[in-house]
Coordinates of C-alpha atoms in Angstrom, one line a residue:
Chain A
M7 CA 59.9 64.2 4.1
K8 CA 60.1 60.7 4.3
F9 CA 60.6 60.9 7.7
I10 CA 58.2 63.3 8.2
K11 CA 55.6 61.4 7.1
V12 CA 56.5 58.7 9.9
L13 CA 56.5 61.3 12.4
S14 CA 52.9 62.7 11.6
R15 CA 51.8 59.3 11.4
H16 CA 53.4 57.4 13.9
G17 CA 54.4 60.3 16.8
W18 CA 52.0 59.3 19.2
L19 CA 53.2 55.5 19.0
I20 CA 57.0 56.9 18.9
L21 CA 56.9 59.3 21.9
F22 CA 55.1 56.0 23.8
L23 CA 58.2 53.8 22.7
V24 CA 60.8 56.4 24.4
V25 CA 58.0 57.2 27.2
V26 CA 58.4 53.1 28.0
A27 CA 62.6 53.3 27.4
G28 CA 63.4 55.7 29.9
C29 CA 60.9 54.7 32.6
S30 CA 62.8 51.1 32.6
K31 CA 66.2 52.6 33.6
K32 CA 64.7 54.6 36.5
S33 CA 65.2 53.5 40.4
P34 CA 62.7 51.0 41.3
P35 CA 60.3 52.6 43.7
P36 CA 61.0 52.9 47.8
S37 CA 58.7 49.7 48.5
A38 CA 61.2 48.0 46.0
Q39 CA 64.2 49.5 48.3
A40 CA 62.9 48.4 51.8
T41 CA 63.0 44.6 50.6
D42 CA 66.8 44.8 50.7
P43 CA 67.9 43.1 53.8
E44 CA 70.6 45.4 55.1
I45 CA 67.9 47.8 54.9
E46 CA 64.4 45.8 56.0
K47 CA 66.9 45.4 59.3
L48 CA 67.1 48.6 60.0
V49 CA 63.5 49.3 59.1
T50 CA 62.5 46.3 61.5
G51 CA 65.1 47.1 63.9
D52 CA 66.1 43.9 64.3
R53 CA 68.9 43.5 66.8
S54 CA 69.8 39.9 67.0
K55 CA 72.9 40.7 65.5
E56 CA 74.1 43.6 67.4
K57 CA 76.3 42.7 70.4
S58 CA 74.9 43.6 73.8
P59 CA 75.5 45.7 76.5
A60 CA 76.1 43.0 78.8
T61 CA 78.9 41.6 76.7
S62 CA 80.4 45.2 76.3
E63 CA 81.6 47.4 78.8
P64 CA 78.0 48.5 80.7
A65 CA 79.1 51.1 82.4
S66 CA 79.9 53.2 79.7
P67 CA 77.6 55.5 78.1
M68 CA 75.7 54.2 74.8
V69 CA 74.4 56.1 71.5
I70 CA 71.1 56.7 71.6
P71 CA 70.8 55.6 67.7
P72 CA 67.9 58.2 64.8
P73 CA 64.5 56.6 65.4
P74 CA 64.1 54.7 61.9
A75 CA 62.5 56.1 58.8
A76 CA 59.4 54.0 58.8
A77 CA 57.0 52.4 61.0
A78 CA 58.3 48.8 62.3
P79 CA 55.9 46.2 61.5
N80 CA 56.6 44.7 64.6
E81 CA 55.0 46.3 67.9
Q82 CA 58.3 46.9 69.1
S83 CA 60.4 49.0 66.5
R84 CA 63.7 51.0 67.6
T85 CA 61.5 54.3 68.6
P86 CA 62.1 55.9 72.5
A87 CA 60.6 54.0 75.0
I88 CA 57.3 54.5 75.8
V89 CA 57.0 55.0 79.1
Q90 CA 53.9 55.7 81.8
V91 CA 53.8 56.4 85.0
V92 CA 51.0 54.0 86.6
D93 CA 50.3 53.1 90.0
F94 CA 48.7 48.9 90.4
A95 CA 45.2 50.1 89.5
G96 CA 46.9 51.6 86.3
F97 CA 48.5 49.2 85.8
N98 CA 46.2 46.5 85.1
K99 CA 44.3 48.5 82.8
E100 CA 47.2 49.1 80.5
R101 CA 47.7 45.5 80.8
E102 CA 44.4 44.9 79.4
A103 CA 45.9 45.4 76.4
F104 CA 48.0 42.5 76.1
R105 CA 45.1 40.5 76.4
G106 CA 45.7 37.1 74.4
K107 CA 49.3 37.3 74.2
Y108 CA 52.1 36.4 76.9
L109 CA 53.6 39.0 78.4
V110 CA 57.2 39.0 79.9
V111 CA 58.0 41.6 82.3
D112 CA 61.4 42.8 83.9
G113 CA 60.3 43.9 87.4
W114 CA 63.3 46.5 88.5
A115 CA 64.3 50.0 89.9
T116 CA 66.9 52.8 89.3
W117 CA 67.8 52.5 93.0
C118 CA 68.6 49.2 92.5
G119 CA 72.0 48.4 91.3
I120 CA 71.9 44.8 90.4
C121 CA 68.8 45.1 88.2
K122 CA 70.8 47.7 86.3
E123 CA 72.9 45.4 85.9
K124 CA 70.4 42.1 84.6
F125 CA 68.6 44.5 82.8
P126 CA 70.6 44.4 79.3
K127 CA 70.0 40.1 79.7
F128 CA 66.5 40.8 79.7
L129 CA 66.9 43.0 76.3
E130 CA 68.8 40.3 74.5
V131 CA 66.3 38.0 76.0
E132 CA 63.0 40.0 74.5
S133 CA 65.6 40.7 71.0
K134 CA 65.3 36.6 70.7
Y135 CA 61.1 36.5 71.1
R136 CA 60.3 39.7 70.1
L137 CA 59.0 38.5 66.3
H138 CA 57.5 35.7 68.3
D139 CA 53.8 36.6 67.4
N140 CA 52.1 35.0 70.6
V141 CA 54.6 36.9 73.6
V142 CA 55.4 40.6 74.3
F143 CA 57.9 42.0 76.8
A144 CA 57.9 44.9 78.8
S145 CA 59.9 46.5 82.6
I146 CA 58.2 47.6 85.4
A147 CA 59.9 50.2 86.9
N148 CA 59.0 50.3 90.8
D149 CA 59.6 54.0 91.2
P150 CA 58.2 57.2 92.5
A151 CA 56.6 58.9 89.6
D152 CA 59.5 61.8 89.7
K153 CA 61.8 59.2 88.7
E154 CA 60.1 58.9 85.1
P155 CA 62.9 60.8 83.3
E156 CA 65.7 59.1 85.0
V157 CA 64.0 55.7 84.1
K158 CA 64.0 57.2 80.3
E159 CA 67.6 57.9 80.3
F160 CA 68.1 54.3 81.5
L161 CA 66.5 52.5 78.7
A162 CA 68.1 55.1 76.2
Q163 CA 71.3 54.4 77.4
L164 CA 71.3 50.8 76.6
S165 CA 69.1 52.4 73.3
S166 CA 65.9 50.6 74.4
N167 CA 62.3 50.1 73.1
L168 CA 60.9 48.8 75.7
R169 CA 57.5 49.5 77.1
T170 CA 58.1 50.8 80.2
F171 CA 55.6 51.5 83.0
V172 CA 57.1 53.9 86.5
L173 CA 55.3 52.1 89.2
D174 CA 54.4 54.7 91.6
E175 CA 54.1 52.1 95.0
D176 CA 55.9 51.8 97.9
P177 CA 58.7 49.0 97.0
A178 CA 56.7 46.6 100.0
D179 CA 53.6 46.9 98.4
F180 CA 55.5 45.8 95.0
A181 CA 56.6 42.8 96.5
A182 CA 53.4 41.9 98.2
T183 CA 51.1 42.7 95.5
F184 CA 53.5 40.5 92.4
E185 CA 54.0 37.8 95.1
V186 CA 57.7 38.2 94.6
N187 CA 60.6 39.4 96.9
G188 CA 61.2 43.0 95.3
V189 CA 63.5 43.1 92.4
P190 CA 64.3 42.5 90.4
A191 CA 61.7 40.2 89.6
Y192 CA 60.6 38.5 86.3
L193 CA 57.3 37.7 85.8
V194 CA 55.3 35.6 83.0
Y195 CA 51.3 36.6 82.4
D196 CA 49.6 33.5 80.3
P197 CA 47.3 35.2 77.2
E198 CA 44.6 35.2 80.1
G199 CA 46.5 38.3 82.2
K200 CA 47.3 35.2 84.9
I201 CA 50.8 35.3 86.6
I202 CA 52.0 31.8 86.1
F203 CA 55.8 32.4 86.7
R204 CA 57.9 34.3 88.8
A205 CA 61.5 34.5 89.7
G206 CA 64.1 37.0 91.2
K207 CA 67.2 35.8 88.6
I208 CA 66.6 35.9 84.9
E209 CA 68.1 32.7 84.2
E210 CA 65.4 30.8 85.6
L211 CA 63.4 33.2 83.2
I212 CA 65.1 32.3 80.1
D213 CA 64.8 28.6 81.0
K214 CA 60.9 29.3 81.7
L215 CA 60.4 30.8 78.3
A216 CA 62.3 27.8 76.7
E217 CA 59.8 25.5 77.9
L218 CA 57.1 27.9 77.3
F219 CA 58.5 29.0 73.6
P220 CA 60.3 25.7 72.5
E221 CA 60.7 26.7 68.5
N222 CA 62.8 29.6 69.8
K223 CA 64.7 27.7 71.7
S224 CA 68.8 28.0 70.7
Chain B
M5 CA 44.8 43.8 94.5
R6 CA 46.8 46.2 96.1
R7 CA 47.6 44.1 99.1
V8 CA 48.1 40.1 98.7
S9 CA 46.8 38.3 101.8
S10 CA 48.8 36.7 104.2
V11 CA 47.2 33.5 104.2
A12 CA 48.0 33.7 100.4
A13 CA 51.6 35.1 100.9
L14 CA 52.4 32.5 103.4
A15 CA 50.8 29.4 101.3
L16 CA 53.1 30.6 98.3
M17 CA 56.0 31.2 100.1
V18 CA 57.1 28.3 102.8
G19 CA 58.4 25.5 101.5
S20 CA 62.4 25.8 100.2
A21 CA 61.7 27.3 96.5
W22 CA 61.1 30.8 98.8
G23 CA 63.9 30.0 100.7
I24 CA 64.8 28.3 104.0
D25 CA 62.5 25.9 105.4
L26 CA 60.5 27.5 108.1
G27 CA 61.2 25.5 111.1
A28 CA 64.8 24.3 110.1
D29 CA 67.6 24.9 112.2
A30 CA 69.1 28.4 111.9
P31 CA 72.1 28.9 110.5
A32 CA 74.7 28.9 112.8
W33 CA 77.8 32.2 111.7
S34 CA 80.8 32.2 113.8
N35 CA 84.0 34.8 114.3
L36 CA 82.4 37.3 112.2
P37 CA 83.6 40.9 112.5
G38 CA 81.6 43.3 114.0
T39 CA 81.9 47.5 113.6
D40 CA 82.8 47.5 117.4
G41 CA 86.0 45.9 116.3
K42 CA 84.8 42.5 117.9
N43 CA 84.1 39.1 116.2
H44 CA 81.0 37.5 116.3
S45 CA 78.9 34.3 116.7
L46 CA 75.1 33.1 117.1
Q47 CA 77.0 31.0 120.4
E48 CA 77.0 34.4 122.6
L49 CA 73.1 34.9 122.0
K50 CA 72.4 32.0 123.2
D51 CA 70.3 33.8 126.4
A52 CA 68.1 35.2 124.3
K53 CA 64.3 34.6 124.1
A54 CA 64.5 35.3 120.4
V55 CA 67.2 36.4 118.2
V56 CA 66.3 39.1 114.7
V57 CA 68.4 38.5 111.9
A58 CA 68.5 41.6 109.4
F59 CA 70.7 41.2 106.3
T60 CA 71.1 44.5 105.2
C61 CA 73.8 47.0 104.0
N62 CA 74.5 50.2 103.6
H63 CA 74.3 51.7 100.1
C64 CA 70.9 50.2 99.3
P65 CA 67.8 52.7 99.9
V66 CA 65.5 50.2 101.2
A67 CA 67.7 49.3 104.0
V68 CA 68.9 52.8 104.6
A69 CA 65.0 53.6 105.3
Y70 CA 64.8 50.7 107.9
E71 CA 68.0 51.8 110.2
D72 CA 66.0 53.3 112.4
R73 CA 63.1 50.9 112.7
F74 CA 65.8 48.6 113.5
I75 CA 67.6 51.0 116.1
A76 CA 64.5 51.7 118.0
F77 CA 63.1 47.4 117.8
A78 CA 66.6 46.4 119.0
K79 CA 66.2 49.0 121.8
E80 CA 62.5 48.3 122.9
Y81 CA 63.2 44.7 122.4
Q82 CA 66.3 44.4 123.8
K83 CA 64.4 44.9 127.5
K84 CA 62.7 41.8 126.7
G85 CA 65.5 39.4 125.9
V86 CA 65.5 39.4 122.5
A87 CA 68.6 40.0 120.4
F88 CA 69.1 41.9 117.3
V89 CA 72.3 41.4 114.9
A90 CA 72.6 43.1 111.3
I91 CA 75.0 41.3 108.6
S92 CA 76.2 42.3 105.7
V93 CA 77.6 40.2 103.0
N94 CA 77.7 42.7 100.1
K95 CA 81.2 43.1 98.6
G96 CA 81.0 46.5 97.0
E97 CA 83.4 49.0 98.9
S98 CA 80.2 50.9 100.4
D99 CA 79.1 47.5 102.5
Q100 CA 82.7 46.3 103.5
L101 CA 83.9 47.0 106.7
P102 CA 85.5 50.1 107.1
A103 CA 82.5 52.0 105.6
M104 CA 80.2 49.5 108.1
I105 CA 82.1 51.2 111.0
E106 CA 81.5 54.6 110.0
R107 CA 77.8 54.2 109.3
A108 CA 77.6 52.0 112.6
K109 CA 79.3 55.0 114.4
E110 CA 77.1 57.5 112.9
K111 CA 73.9 56.3 113.5
D112 CA 75.4 54.8 117.0
F113 CA 73.5 51.1 116.0
P114 CA 72.5 49.7 119.2
F115 CA 73.1 46.0 118.0
P116 CA 76.1 43.9 116.2
Y117 CA 76.5 45.0 112.7
I118 CA 78.6 42.4 111.5
Y119 CA 80.5 41.4 108.4
D120 CA 81.0 38.2 106.0
E121 CA 83.5 38.8 103.6
S122 CA 82.9 34.7 102.2
Q123 CA 78.9 35.6 101.7
K124 CA 79.4 32.0 103.4
I125 CA 76.4 32.9 106.1
G126 CA 73.7 34.8 103.8
H127 CA 74.0 31.5 101.5
D128 CA 73.4 29.8 104.2
F129 CA 70.1 31.5 105.3
Q130 CA 69.2 32.3 101.5
A131 CA 69.1 36.0 101.9
E132 CA 68.3 38.0 98.7
K133 CA 67.1 41.3 100.1
T134 CA 68.7 44.0 102.0
P135 CA 66.8 43.9 104.2
H136 CA 65.9 40.6 104.8
L137 CA 64.4 39.6 108.0
F138 CA 64.6 36.1 109.7
V139 CA 63.0 35.4 113.5
L140 CA 64.8 32.7 115.3
D141 CA 63.1 31.3 118.4
K142 CA 63.9 30.3 121.4
D143 CA 65.7 27.0 119.8
R144 CA 66.9 29.1 117.2
K145 CA 64.7 27.3 115.0
I146 CA 63.7 29.7 111.8
A147 CA 60.3 31.0 112.9
Y148 CA 59.6 33.7 110.4
V149 CA 61.2 35.2 107.0
G150 CA 60.4 38.5 104.9
S151 CA 60.1 41.9 105.2
F152 CA 60.2 44.1 108.1
D153 CA 57.0 45.2 108.1
D154 CA 54.9 46.4 104.9
K155 CA 55.9 49.6 104.0
M156 CA 58.0 51.3 102.8
A157 CA 57.5 54.3 103.5
A158 CA 58.0 54.3 107.6
E159 CA 54.6 56.5 108.3
K160 CA 52.8 54.3 106.8
V161 CA 52.9 50.9 107.9
E162 CA 50.0 49.2 109.4
T163 CA 51.6 45.4 109.8
H164 CA 54.8 44.8 111.9
F165 CA 55.6 41.4 110.7
V166 CA 59.2 41.4 113.2
K167 CA 57.8 42.8 116.0
D168 CA 54.5 40.5 115.6
A169 CA 56.4 37.8 115.6
V170 CA 58.9 37.9 118.4
D171 CA 55.6 39.2 120.1
A172 CA 54.2 35.8 119.3
I173 CA 57.7 33.5 120.2
L174 CA 57.4 36.0 123.9
A175 CA 54.3 34.4 124.4
G176 CA 55.1 31.0 123.5
K177 CA 53.4 30.6 120.2
K178 CA 53.8 30.2 117.0
P179 CA 54.2 33.3 114.3
A180 CA 50.4 34.3 112.9
V181 CA 52.8 35.0 109.6
Q182 CA 55.4 33.3 109.3
T183 CA 56.3 34.3 105.9
H184 CA 55.8 37.8 103.9
P185 CA 57.7 38.8 100.6
A186 CA 60.8 40.4 101.2
H187 CA 61.8 44.0 99.4
G188 CA 65.0 45.6 99.0
C189 CA 67.8 45.5 96.8
G190 CA 69.5 42.6 95.2
I191 CA 72.6 40.8 97.7
R192 CA 74.5 40.7 95.4
Y193 CA 76.8 37.0 95.4
E194 CA 79.8 36.2 93.8

């Protein structure tokens, strides 16, 4: 009887204590789970410790990873690459979105063997600088518009989500417009949108980025 | 912005930063095997009023797109005392001498198509692309470096850089445009 009296007088209090005790044994909310370093890497697409395709077997097909479960804080998550067919005017228009940041470009083509051979190295470089606030990376495939599926396939095989423009212009115009000896061509635009660097060898690009961003130099 | 002006391209490309210097002595090749079964050298062209050297190859679609233009040029300018030579320095199987012989036969090239397995002559000219054109004047100085013309699509060509350079040399003048960016496939040096 005494127990019933206590229960009737303090029922709400007991119920509250039971609920609190139960809650303390529950799993942390999803936001807390995402702070786990390993899971964080998956969400943000941290590729810094991945083996580069360039150092494995470039000819072997690679498995396309599933898209991340949540949007990554960085612009370049591991979702499939955004591939867009453009002409020069379209590229310049799209390029406006990168104003205020350095834009590093790999100019390549599906018909250029050496370009495709060097592409994984460019992805390694992009991986090194991808979390840098002041720089973005993109590629330009100097190919006809109907090569868009081939461009996408190439990027997918490398598990790359690099923003890519299929520049449907004559290769001679590509060379003359960007003032390079064709592809491969590595370009750096400054935050004002001016090309400040051109090279045909990726080693020269690596040196230039180390000079521009000494804090990233390893 | 569709095209950079020749002046801008010239200003950018003159000098060693863009390869071999204009006005420099052309590198000489000797005893390089050709698709005709003979060995070839620059010296054998000593009587030519100008020499056009095209670094090219079998596999590159851009180089292939220019083959008919090279044939037409060689035929037209041989009559004017100008020599045209195609050189491959690529080492992929489809670019080596046996495959070159097949291509030369198939296309009936009216010019020597020679192969440098050592790649030395490519290094000497600092050729980067296929095709990459070099025009040598009568003293075998470098008079023009770059692309053959201004479009890969033959039907859209407006400016014939190599023809214009050779015409200038034949007229005893310096080419008005001495460089224009080359375009094509990168030469794979070892």
